[in-house]
Tab-separated table of C-alpha atoms in Angstrom:
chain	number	residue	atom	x	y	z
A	1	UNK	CA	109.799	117.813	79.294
A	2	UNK	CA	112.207	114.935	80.400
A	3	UNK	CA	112.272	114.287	83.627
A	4	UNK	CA	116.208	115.147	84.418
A	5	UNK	CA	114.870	118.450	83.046
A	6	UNK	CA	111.587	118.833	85.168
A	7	UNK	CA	113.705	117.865	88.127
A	8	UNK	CA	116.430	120.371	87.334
A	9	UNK	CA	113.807	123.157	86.841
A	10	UNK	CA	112.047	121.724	90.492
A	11	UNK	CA	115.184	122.373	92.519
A	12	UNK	CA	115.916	125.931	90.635
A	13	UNK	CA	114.359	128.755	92.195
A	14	UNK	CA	110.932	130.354	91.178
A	15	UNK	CA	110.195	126.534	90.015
A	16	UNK	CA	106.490	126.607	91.681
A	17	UNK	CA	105.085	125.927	87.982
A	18	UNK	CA	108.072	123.169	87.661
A	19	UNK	CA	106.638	121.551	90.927
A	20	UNK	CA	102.744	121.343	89.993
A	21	UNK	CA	103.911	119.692	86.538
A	22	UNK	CA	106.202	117.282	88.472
A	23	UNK	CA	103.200	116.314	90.713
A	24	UNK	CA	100.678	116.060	87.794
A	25	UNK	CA	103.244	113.433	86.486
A	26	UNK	CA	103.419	111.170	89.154
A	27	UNK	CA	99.618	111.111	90.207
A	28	UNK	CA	98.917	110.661	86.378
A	29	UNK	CA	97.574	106.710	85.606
A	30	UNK	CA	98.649	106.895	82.127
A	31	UNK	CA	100.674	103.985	80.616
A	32	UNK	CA	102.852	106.493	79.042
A	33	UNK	CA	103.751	108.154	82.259
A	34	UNK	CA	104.456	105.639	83.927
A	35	UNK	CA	108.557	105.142	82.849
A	36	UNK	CA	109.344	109.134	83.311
A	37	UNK	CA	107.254	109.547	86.676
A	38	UNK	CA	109.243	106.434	88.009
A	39	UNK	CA	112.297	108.075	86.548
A	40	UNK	CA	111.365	111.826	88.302
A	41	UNK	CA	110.485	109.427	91.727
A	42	UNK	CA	114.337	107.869	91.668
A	43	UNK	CA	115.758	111.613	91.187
A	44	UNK	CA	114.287	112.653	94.289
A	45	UNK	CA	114.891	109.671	96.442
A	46	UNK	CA	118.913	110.357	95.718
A	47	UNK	CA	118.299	114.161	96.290
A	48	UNK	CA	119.573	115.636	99.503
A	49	UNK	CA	117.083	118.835	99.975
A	50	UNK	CA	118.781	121.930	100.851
A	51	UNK	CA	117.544	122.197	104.110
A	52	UNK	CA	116.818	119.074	106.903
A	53	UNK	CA	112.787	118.236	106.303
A	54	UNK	CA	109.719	117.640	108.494
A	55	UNK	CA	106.752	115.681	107.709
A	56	UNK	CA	103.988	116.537	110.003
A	57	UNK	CA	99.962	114.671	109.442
A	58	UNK	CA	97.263	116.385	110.478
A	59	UNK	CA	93.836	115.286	110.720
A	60	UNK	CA	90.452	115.227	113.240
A	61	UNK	CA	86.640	114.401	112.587
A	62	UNK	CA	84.761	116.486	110.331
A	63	UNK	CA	84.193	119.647	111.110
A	64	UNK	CA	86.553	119.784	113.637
A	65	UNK	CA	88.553	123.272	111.310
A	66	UNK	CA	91.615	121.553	109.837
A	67	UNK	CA	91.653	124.211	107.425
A	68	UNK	CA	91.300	127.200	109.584
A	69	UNK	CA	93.750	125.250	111.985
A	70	UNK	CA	96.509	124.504	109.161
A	71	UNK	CA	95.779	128.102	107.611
A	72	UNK	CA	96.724	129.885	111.341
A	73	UNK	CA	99.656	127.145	112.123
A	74	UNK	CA	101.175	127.565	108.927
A	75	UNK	CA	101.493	131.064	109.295
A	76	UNK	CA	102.652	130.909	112.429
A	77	UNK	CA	105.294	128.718	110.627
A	78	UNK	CA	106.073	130.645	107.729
A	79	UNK	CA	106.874	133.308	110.438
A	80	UNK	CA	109.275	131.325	112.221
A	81	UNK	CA	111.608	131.102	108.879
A	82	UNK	CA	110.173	127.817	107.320
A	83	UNK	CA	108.765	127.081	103.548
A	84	UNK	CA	105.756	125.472	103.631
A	85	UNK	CA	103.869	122.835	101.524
A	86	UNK	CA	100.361	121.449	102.468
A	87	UNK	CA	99.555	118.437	100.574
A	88	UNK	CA	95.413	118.160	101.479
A	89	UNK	CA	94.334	114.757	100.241
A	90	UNK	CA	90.629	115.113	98.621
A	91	UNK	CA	87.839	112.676	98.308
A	92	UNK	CA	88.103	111.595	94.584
A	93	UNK	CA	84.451	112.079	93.044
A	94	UNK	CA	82.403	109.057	91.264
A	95	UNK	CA	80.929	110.253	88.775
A	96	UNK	CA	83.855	112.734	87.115
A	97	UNK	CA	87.036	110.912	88.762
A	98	UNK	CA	88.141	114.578	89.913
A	99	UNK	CA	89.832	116.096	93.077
A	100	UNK	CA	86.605	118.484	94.955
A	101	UNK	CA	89.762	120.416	96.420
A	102	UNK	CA	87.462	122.039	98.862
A	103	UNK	CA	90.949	123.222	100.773
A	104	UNK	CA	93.080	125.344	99.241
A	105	UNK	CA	89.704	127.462	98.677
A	106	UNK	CA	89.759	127.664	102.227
A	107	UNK	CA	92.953	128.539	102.917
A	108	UNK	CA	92.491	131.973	100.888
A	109	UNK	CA	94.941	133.725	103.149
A	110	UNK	CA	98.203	131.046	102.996
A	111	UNK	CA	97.687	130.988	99.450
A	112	UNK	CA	99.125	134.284	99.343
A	113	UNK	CA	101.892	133.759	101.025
A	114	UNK	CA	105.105	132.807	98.685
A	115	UNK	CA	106.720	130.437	101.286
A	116	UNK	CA	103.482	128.039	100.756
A	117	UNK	CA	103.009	126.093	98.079
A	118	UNK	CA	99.424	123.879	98.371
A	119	UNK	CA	98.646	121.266	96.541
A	120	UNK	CA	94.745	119.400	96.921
A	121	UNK	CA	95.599	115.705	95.467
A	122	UNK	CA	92.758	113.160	94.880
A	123	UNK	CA	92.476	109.669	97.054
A	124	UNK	CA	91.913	108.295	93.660
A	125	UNK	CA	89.213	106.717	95.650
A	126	UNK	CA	92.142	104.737	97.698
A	127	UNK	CA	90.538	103.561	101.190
A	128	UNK	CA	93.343	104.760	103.215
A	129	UNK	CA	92.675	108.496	102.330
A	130	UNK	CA	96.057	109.510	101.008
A	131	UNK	CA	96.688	108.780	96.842
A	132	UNK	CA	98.829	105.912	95.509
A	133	UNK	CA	101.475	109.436	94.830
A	134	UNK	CA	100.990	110.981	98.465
A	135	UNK	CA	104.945	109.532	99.189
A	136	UNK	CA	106.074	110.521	96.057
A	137	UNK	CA	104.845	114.056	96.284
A	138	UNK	CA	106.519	114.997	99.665
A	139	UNK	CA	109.705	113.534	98.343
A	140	UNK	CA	109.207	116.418	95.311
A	141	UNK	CA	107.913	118.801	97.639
A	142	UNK	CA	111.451	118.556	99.673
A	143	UNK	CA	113.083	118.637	96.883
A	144	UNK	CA	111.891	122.443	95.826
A	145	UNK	CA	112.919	123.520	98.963
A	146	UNK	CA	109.858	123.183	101.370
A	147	UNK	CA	111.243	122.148	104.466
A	148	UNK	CA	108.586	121.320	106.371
A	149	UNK	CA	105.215	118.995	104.901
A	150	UNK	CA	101.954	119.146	106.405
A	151	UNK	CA	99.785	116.028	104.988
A	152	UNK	CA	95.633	116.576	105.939
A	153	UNK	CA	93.981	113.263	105.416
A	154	UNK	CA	90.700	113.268	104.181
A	155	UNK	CA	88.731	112.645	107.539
A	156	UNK	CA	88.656	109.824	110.361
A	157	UNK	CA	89.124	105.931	109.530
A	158	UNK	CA	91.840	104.498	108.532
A	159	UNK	CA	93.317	107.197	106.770
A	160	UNK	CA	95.058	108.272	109.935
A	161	UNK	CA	96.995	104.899	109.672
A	162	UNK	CA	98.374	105.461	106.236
A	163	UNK	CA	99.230	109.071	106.994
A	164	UNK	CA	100.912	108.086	109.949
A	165	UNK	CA	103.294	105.612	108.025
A	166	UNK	CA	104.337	108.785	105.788
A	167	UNK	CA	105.372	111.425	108.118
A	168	UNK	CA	107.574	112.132	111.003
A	169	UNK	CA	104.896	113.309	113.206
A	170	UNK	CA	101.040	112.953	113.531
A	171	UNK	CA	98.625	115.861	115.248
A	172	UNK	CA	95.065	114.728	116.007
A	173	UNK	CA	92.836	117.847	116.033
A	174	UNK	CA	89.752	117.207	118.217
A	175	UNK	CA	86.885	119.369	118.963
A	176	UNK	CA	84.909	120.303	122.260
A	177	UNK	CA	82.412	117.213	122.467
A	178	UNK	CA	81.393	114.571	124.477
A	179	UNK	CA	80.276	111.095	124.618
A	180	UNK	CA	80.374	108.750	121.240
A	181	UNK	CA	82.306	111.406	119.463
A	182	UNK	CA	85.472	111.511	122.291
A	183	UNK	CA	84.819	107.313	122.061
A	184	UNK	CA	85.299	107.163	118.366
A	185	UNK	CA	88.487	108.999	118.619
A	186	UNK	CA	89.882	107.009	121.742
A	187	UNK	CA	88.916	103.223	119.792
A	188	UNK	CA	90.430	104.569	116.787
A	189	UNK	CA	93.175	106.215	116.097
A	190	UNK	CA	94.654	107.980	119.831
A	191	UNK	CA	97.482	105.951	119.780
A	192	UNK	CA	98.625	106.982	116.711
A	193	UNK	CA	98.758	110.854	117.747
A	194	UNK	CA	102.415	112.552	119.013
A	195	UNK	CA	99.765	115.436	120.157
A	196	UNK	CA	96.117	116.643	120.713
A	197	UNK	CA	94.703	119.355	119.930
A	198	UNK	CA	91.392	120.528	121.090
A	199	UNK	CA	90.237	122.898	118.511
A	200	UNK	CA	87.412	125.997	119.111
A	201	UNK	CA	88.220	126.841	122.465
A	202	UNK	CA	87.472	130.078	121.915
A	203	UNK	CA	83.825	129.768	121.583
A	204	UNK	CA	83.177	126.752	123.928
A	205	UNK	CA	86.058	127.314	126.179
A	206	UNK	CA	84.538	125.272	129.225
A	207	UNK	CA	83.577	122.371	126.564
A	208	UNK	CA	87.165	122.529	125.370
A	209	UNK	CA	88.393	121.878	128.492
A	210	UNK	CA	86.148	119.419	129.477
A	211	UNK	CA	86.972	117.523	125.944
A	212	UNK	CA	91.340	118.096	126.729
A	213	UNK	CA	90.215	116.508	130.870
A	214	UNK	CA	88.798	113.212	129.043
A	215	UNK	CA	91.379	113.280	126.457
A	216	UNK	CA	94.527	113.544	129.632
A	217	UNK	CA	92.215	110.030	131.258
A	218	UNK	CA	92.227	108.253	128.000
A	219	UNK	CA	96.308	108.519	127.403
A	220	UNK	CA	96.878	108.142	131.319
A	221	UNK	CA	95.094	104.398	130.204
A	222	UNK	CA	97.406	103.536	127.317
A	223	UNK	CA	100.546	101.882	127.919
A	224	UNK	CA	104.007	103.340	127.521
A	225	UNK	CA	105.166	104.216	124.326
A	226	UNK	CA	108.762	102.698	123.330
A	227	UNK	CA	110.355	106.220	121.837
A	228	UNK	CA	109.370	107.725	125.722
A	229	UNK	CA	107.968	110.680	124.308
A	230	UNK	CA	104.955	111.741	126.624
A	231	UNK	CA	101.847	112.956	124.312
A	232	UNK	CA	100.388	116.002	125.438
A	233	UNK	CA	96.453	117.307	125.172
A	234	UNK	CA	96.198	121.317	124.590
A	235	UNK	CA	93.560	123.315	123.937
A	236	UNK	CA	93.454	126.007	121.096
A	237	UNK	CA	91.102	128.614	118.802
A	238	UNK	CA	92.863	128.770	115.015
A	239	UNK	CA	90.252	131.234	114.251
A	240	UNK	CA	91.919	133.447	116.628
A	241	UNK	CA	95.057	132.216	117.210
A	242	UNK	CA	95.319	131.279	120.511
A	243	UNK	CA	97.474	128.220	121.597
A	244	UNK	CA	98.401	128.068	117.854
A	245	UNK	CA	102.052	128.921	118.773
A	246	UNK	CA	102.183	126.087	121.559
A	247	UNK	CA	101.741	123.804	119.252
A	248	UNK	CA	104.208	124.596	116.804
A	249	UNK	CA	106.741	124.923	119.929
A	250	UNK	CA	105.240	121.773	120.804
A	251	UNK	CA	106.584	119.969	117.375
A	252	UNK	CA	109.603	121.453	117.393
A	253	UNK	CA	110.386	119.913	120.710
A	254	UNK	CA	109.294	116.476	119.395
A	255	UNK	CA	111.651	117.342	116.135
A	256	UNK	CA	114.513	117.281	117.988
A	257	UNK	CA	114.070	115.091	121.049
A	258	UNK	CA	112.869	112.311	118.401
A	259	UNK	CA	115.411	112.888	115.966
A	260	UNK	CA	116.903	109.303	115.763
A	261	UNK	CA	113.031	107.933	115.922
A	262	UNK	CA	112.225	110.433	113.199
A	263	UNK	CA	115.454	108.606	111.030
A	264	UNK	CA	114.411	104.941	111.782
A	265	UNK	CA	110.149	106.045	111.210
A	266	UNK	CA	111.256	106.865	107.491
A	267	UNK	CA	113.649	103.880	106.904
A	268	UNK	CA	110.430	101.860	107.931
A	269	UNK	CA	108.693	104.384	105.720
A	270	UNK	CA	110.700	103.629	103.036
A	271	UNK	CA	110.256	99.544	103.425
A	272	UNK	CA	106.429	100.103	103.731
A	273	UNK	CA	106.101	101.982	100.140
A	274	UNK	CA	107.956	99.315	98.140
A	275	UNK	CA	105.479	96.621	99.707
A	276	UNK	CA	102.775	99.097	98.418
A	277	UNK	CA	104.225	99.425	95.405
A	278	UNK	CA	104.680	95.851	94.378
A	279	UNK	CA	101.251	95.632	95.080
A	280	UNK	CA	100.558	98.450	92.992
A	281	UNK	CA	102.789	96.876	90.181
A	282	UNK	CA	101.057	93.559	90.333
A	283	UNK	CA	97.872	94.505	90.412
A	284	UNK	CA	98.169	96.966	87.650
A	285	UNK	CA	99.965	93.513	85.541
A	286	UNK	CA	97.090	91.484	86.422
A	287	UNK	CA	94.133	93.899	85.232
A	288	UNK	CA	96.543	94.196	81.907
A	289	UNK	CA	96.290	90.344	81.975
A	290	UNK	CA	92.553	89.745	82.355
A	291	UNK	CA	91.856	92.486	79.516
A	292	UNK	CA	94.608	91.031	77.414
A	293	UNK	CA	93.228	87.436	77.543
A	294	UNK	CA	89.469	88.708	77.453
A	295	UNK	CA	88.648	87.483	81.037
A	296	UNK	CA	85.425	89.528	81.500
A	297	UNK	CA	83.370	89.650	83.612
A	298	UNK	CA	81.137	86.800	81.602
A	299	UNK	CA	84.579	84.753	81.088
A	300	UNK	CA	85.097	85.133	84.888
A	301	UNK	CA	81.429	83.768	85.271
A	302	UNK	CA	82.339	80.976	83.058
A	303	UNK	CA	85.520	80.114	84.625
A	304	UNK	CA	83.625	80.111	88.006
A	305	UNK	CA	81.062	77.456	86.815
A	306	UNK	CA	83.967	75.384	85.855
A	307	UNK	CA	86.105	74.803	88.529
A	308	UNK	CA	82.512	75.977	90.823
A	309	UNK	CA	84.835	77.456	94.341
A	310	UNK	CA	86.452	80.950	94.045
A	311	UNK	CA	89.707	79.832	95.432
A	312	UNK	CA	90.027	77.126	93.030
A	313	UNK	CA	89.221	79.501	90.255
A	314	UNK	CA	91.196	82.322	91.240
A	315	UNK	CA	94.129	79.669	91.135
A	316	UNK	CA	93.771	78.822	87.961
A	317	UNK	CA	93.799	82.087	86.833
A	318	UNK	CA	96.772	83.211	88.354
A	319	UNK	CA	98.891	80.640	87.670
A	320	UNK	CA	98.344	80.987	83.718
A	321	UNK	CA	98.997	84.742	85.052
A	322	UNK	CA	102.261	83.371	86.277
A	323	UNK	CA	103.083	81.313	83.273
A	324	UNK	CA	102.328	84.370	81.171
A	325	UNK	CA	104.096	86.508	82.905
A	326	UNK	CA	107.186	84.214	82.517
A	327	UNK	CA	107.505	82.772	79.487
C-alpha cells in the first residue's frame, strides 16, 4: 500500500490493522522501505491529531511491576475518557534479531480494552533502550487518535535518558528497598523523573514508606529545577489499585501547569531526532561504502598496517568516503 494510502486508512476509524502495518514500515531496515517509511514519517509530522497529545515514559529497575503498574494506570486512564497506546520497548534477541515482547503478554487485561492499542517494539539492540523508530511511532500513534502515549523503556541505564528526550513527562517507578538499590536510582537517573512512584506498597507497606522517606531526602538535595515544578514521591500497590489514581491526577496537574515547557521539551525533541537521524543516515552511507569498495574486515587490517595509527587510518578512509560521496 502507498503510504498516502496507509496514512489515510491510519487516521480513519477502526484503522488498528492500518496502524500495526504503518509501524512495521518504519521499524523495517529494508533498503526498499526506506523512501515510503520516510514518506509515512513526513505525513505525520504535518498531521494535527484530533485531540491535544501526551507523551508520558515510564520506567524503574527490574522487577519493580511496570507492567502490572501500566496495566492498572491505564485503566484508570481509559476510564477517565482517554485512548491509550503503550509502546513497550523490548530487548532485541542475538541470536534470532526478534522482539521477546514479554509485555503485552502481561498486560492480558488492557489488551481487551478497545481504547488501547499496544505495541512491543525491539531496541534493535540500540544502547539507549528505545528503537531507532520509537519517535516515529508515537508520531503514528497520535495520529490514529491515541491521545495519550505511555513509552516503558527496557530497564535502568541510560535508556531513561533517551526516553526522557521523547516524551512530555517521565515517571520513575521504584520499589520498597534499601541501600545500593535506592543509590543506583539516586546516581542515575532521579533527576530526570517529574514523579516517583514507590510501587508494592501493599505488601511491604512499612518498606514502602521507608523507600518514599529516602526518596523525599534525596530530591530535598538536588538543586532547583528551572520549569519550578516540585517532584513529588508517592507510594502505591498496581496490583490493587491503590494510589494508582493519584498518580494519574498527579500528571494531569503537571499537563497543564507545564504546558508551555511541554511545547518547548518537543521543539528540543524535534532538534534532537534530526541529529540522530543524520547519524543514522551517515552511518547507514558509510557501511554501504565499506561493502561497496570491499573494505573488510582483512582490507581494514591491511589499511591499518599501512598508515599503522587508527586515527590516521580512519582518515583516510573517510575522506575517499567523502570524495565518493561527492563526485
Amino acid at each position: 500500500m502507498l503510504p498516502t494510502k496507509l496514512f489515510a486508512a491510519l487516521t480513519s476509524p477502526h484503522h488498528r490493522r492500518a496502524l500495526g502495518r504503518a509501524i512495521t514500515l518504519v521499524e523495517s531496515s529494508r533498503p526498499e522501505d526506506l523512501a515510503p517509511a520516510a514518506e509515512l514519517i513526513a505525513l505525520a509530522e504535518r498531521y494535527t491529531p484530533p485531540r491535544p497529545t501526551f507523551r508520558l515514559g515510564i520506567s524503574g529497575t527490574p522487577g519493580v511491576g511496570k507492567s502490572t503498574f501500566i496495566e492498572a494506570y491505564g485503566q484508570e486512564l481509559v476510564r477517565r475518557g482517554h485512548r491509550l497506546a503503550v509502546l513497550a520497548i523490548d530487548p532485541t534477541s542475538s541470536l534470532s534479531g526478534g522482539s521477546i515482547l514479554g509485555d503485552k503478554t502481561r498486560m492480558e487485561l488492557l489488551t481487551r480494552l478497545p481504547e488501547v492499542y499496544i505495541r512491543p517494539s525491539p531496541n534493535a539492540g540500540e544502547l539507549g533502550g528505545v528503537g531507532p523508530a520509537s519517535r516515529a511511532v508515537v508520531l503514528l500513534c497520535e495520529a490514529a487518535g491515541y491521545d495519550y502515549v505511555i513509552v516503558e523503556t527496557v530497564g535502568v541505564g541510560q535508556s531513561e535518558w533517551q526516553v526522557h528526550s521523547m516524551t512530555d513527562a517521565f515517571l520513575l517507578l521504584a520499589q520498597p528497598a534499601s541501600g545500593d538499590e535506592l543509590q543506583g536510582i539516586k546516581r542515575g537517573i532521579l533527576e530526570l523523573a517529574d514523579h516517583l512512584v514507590v510501587n508494592k506498597a501493599d505488601s511491604l507497606p512499612k518498606e514502602a514508606r521507608l523507600a518514599a522517606a529516602e526518596l523525599r531526602r534525596s530530591l530535598h538535595l538536588a538543586p532547583a529545577r528551572p520549569d519550578g515544578w516540585t517532584v513529588e514521591v508517592a507510594t502505591a500497590s498496581a496490583l490493587t489499585g491503590t494510589g494508582v489514581g493519584k498518580v494519574a491526577d498527579r500528571m494531569q496537574r503537571y499537563r497543564e501547569q507545564q504546558h508551555d515547557h511541554i511545547l518547548q521539551r518537543r521543539g528540543e525533541q524535534r532538534v534532537l531526532w534530526l541529529r540522530e537521524q543524520l547519524q543514522r543516515e551517515l552511518l547507514r552511507r558509510l557501511t554501504g561504502y565499506l561493502e561497496a569498495t570491499g573494505l573488510n574486515n582483512d582490507q581494514l587490517r591491511l589499511r591499518l598496517d599501512e598508515h599503522i595509527t587508527i586515527p590516521a587510518t580512519a582518515d583516510v578512509i573517510l575522506a575517499d568516503f567523502q570524495q565518493n560521496s561527492n563526485p
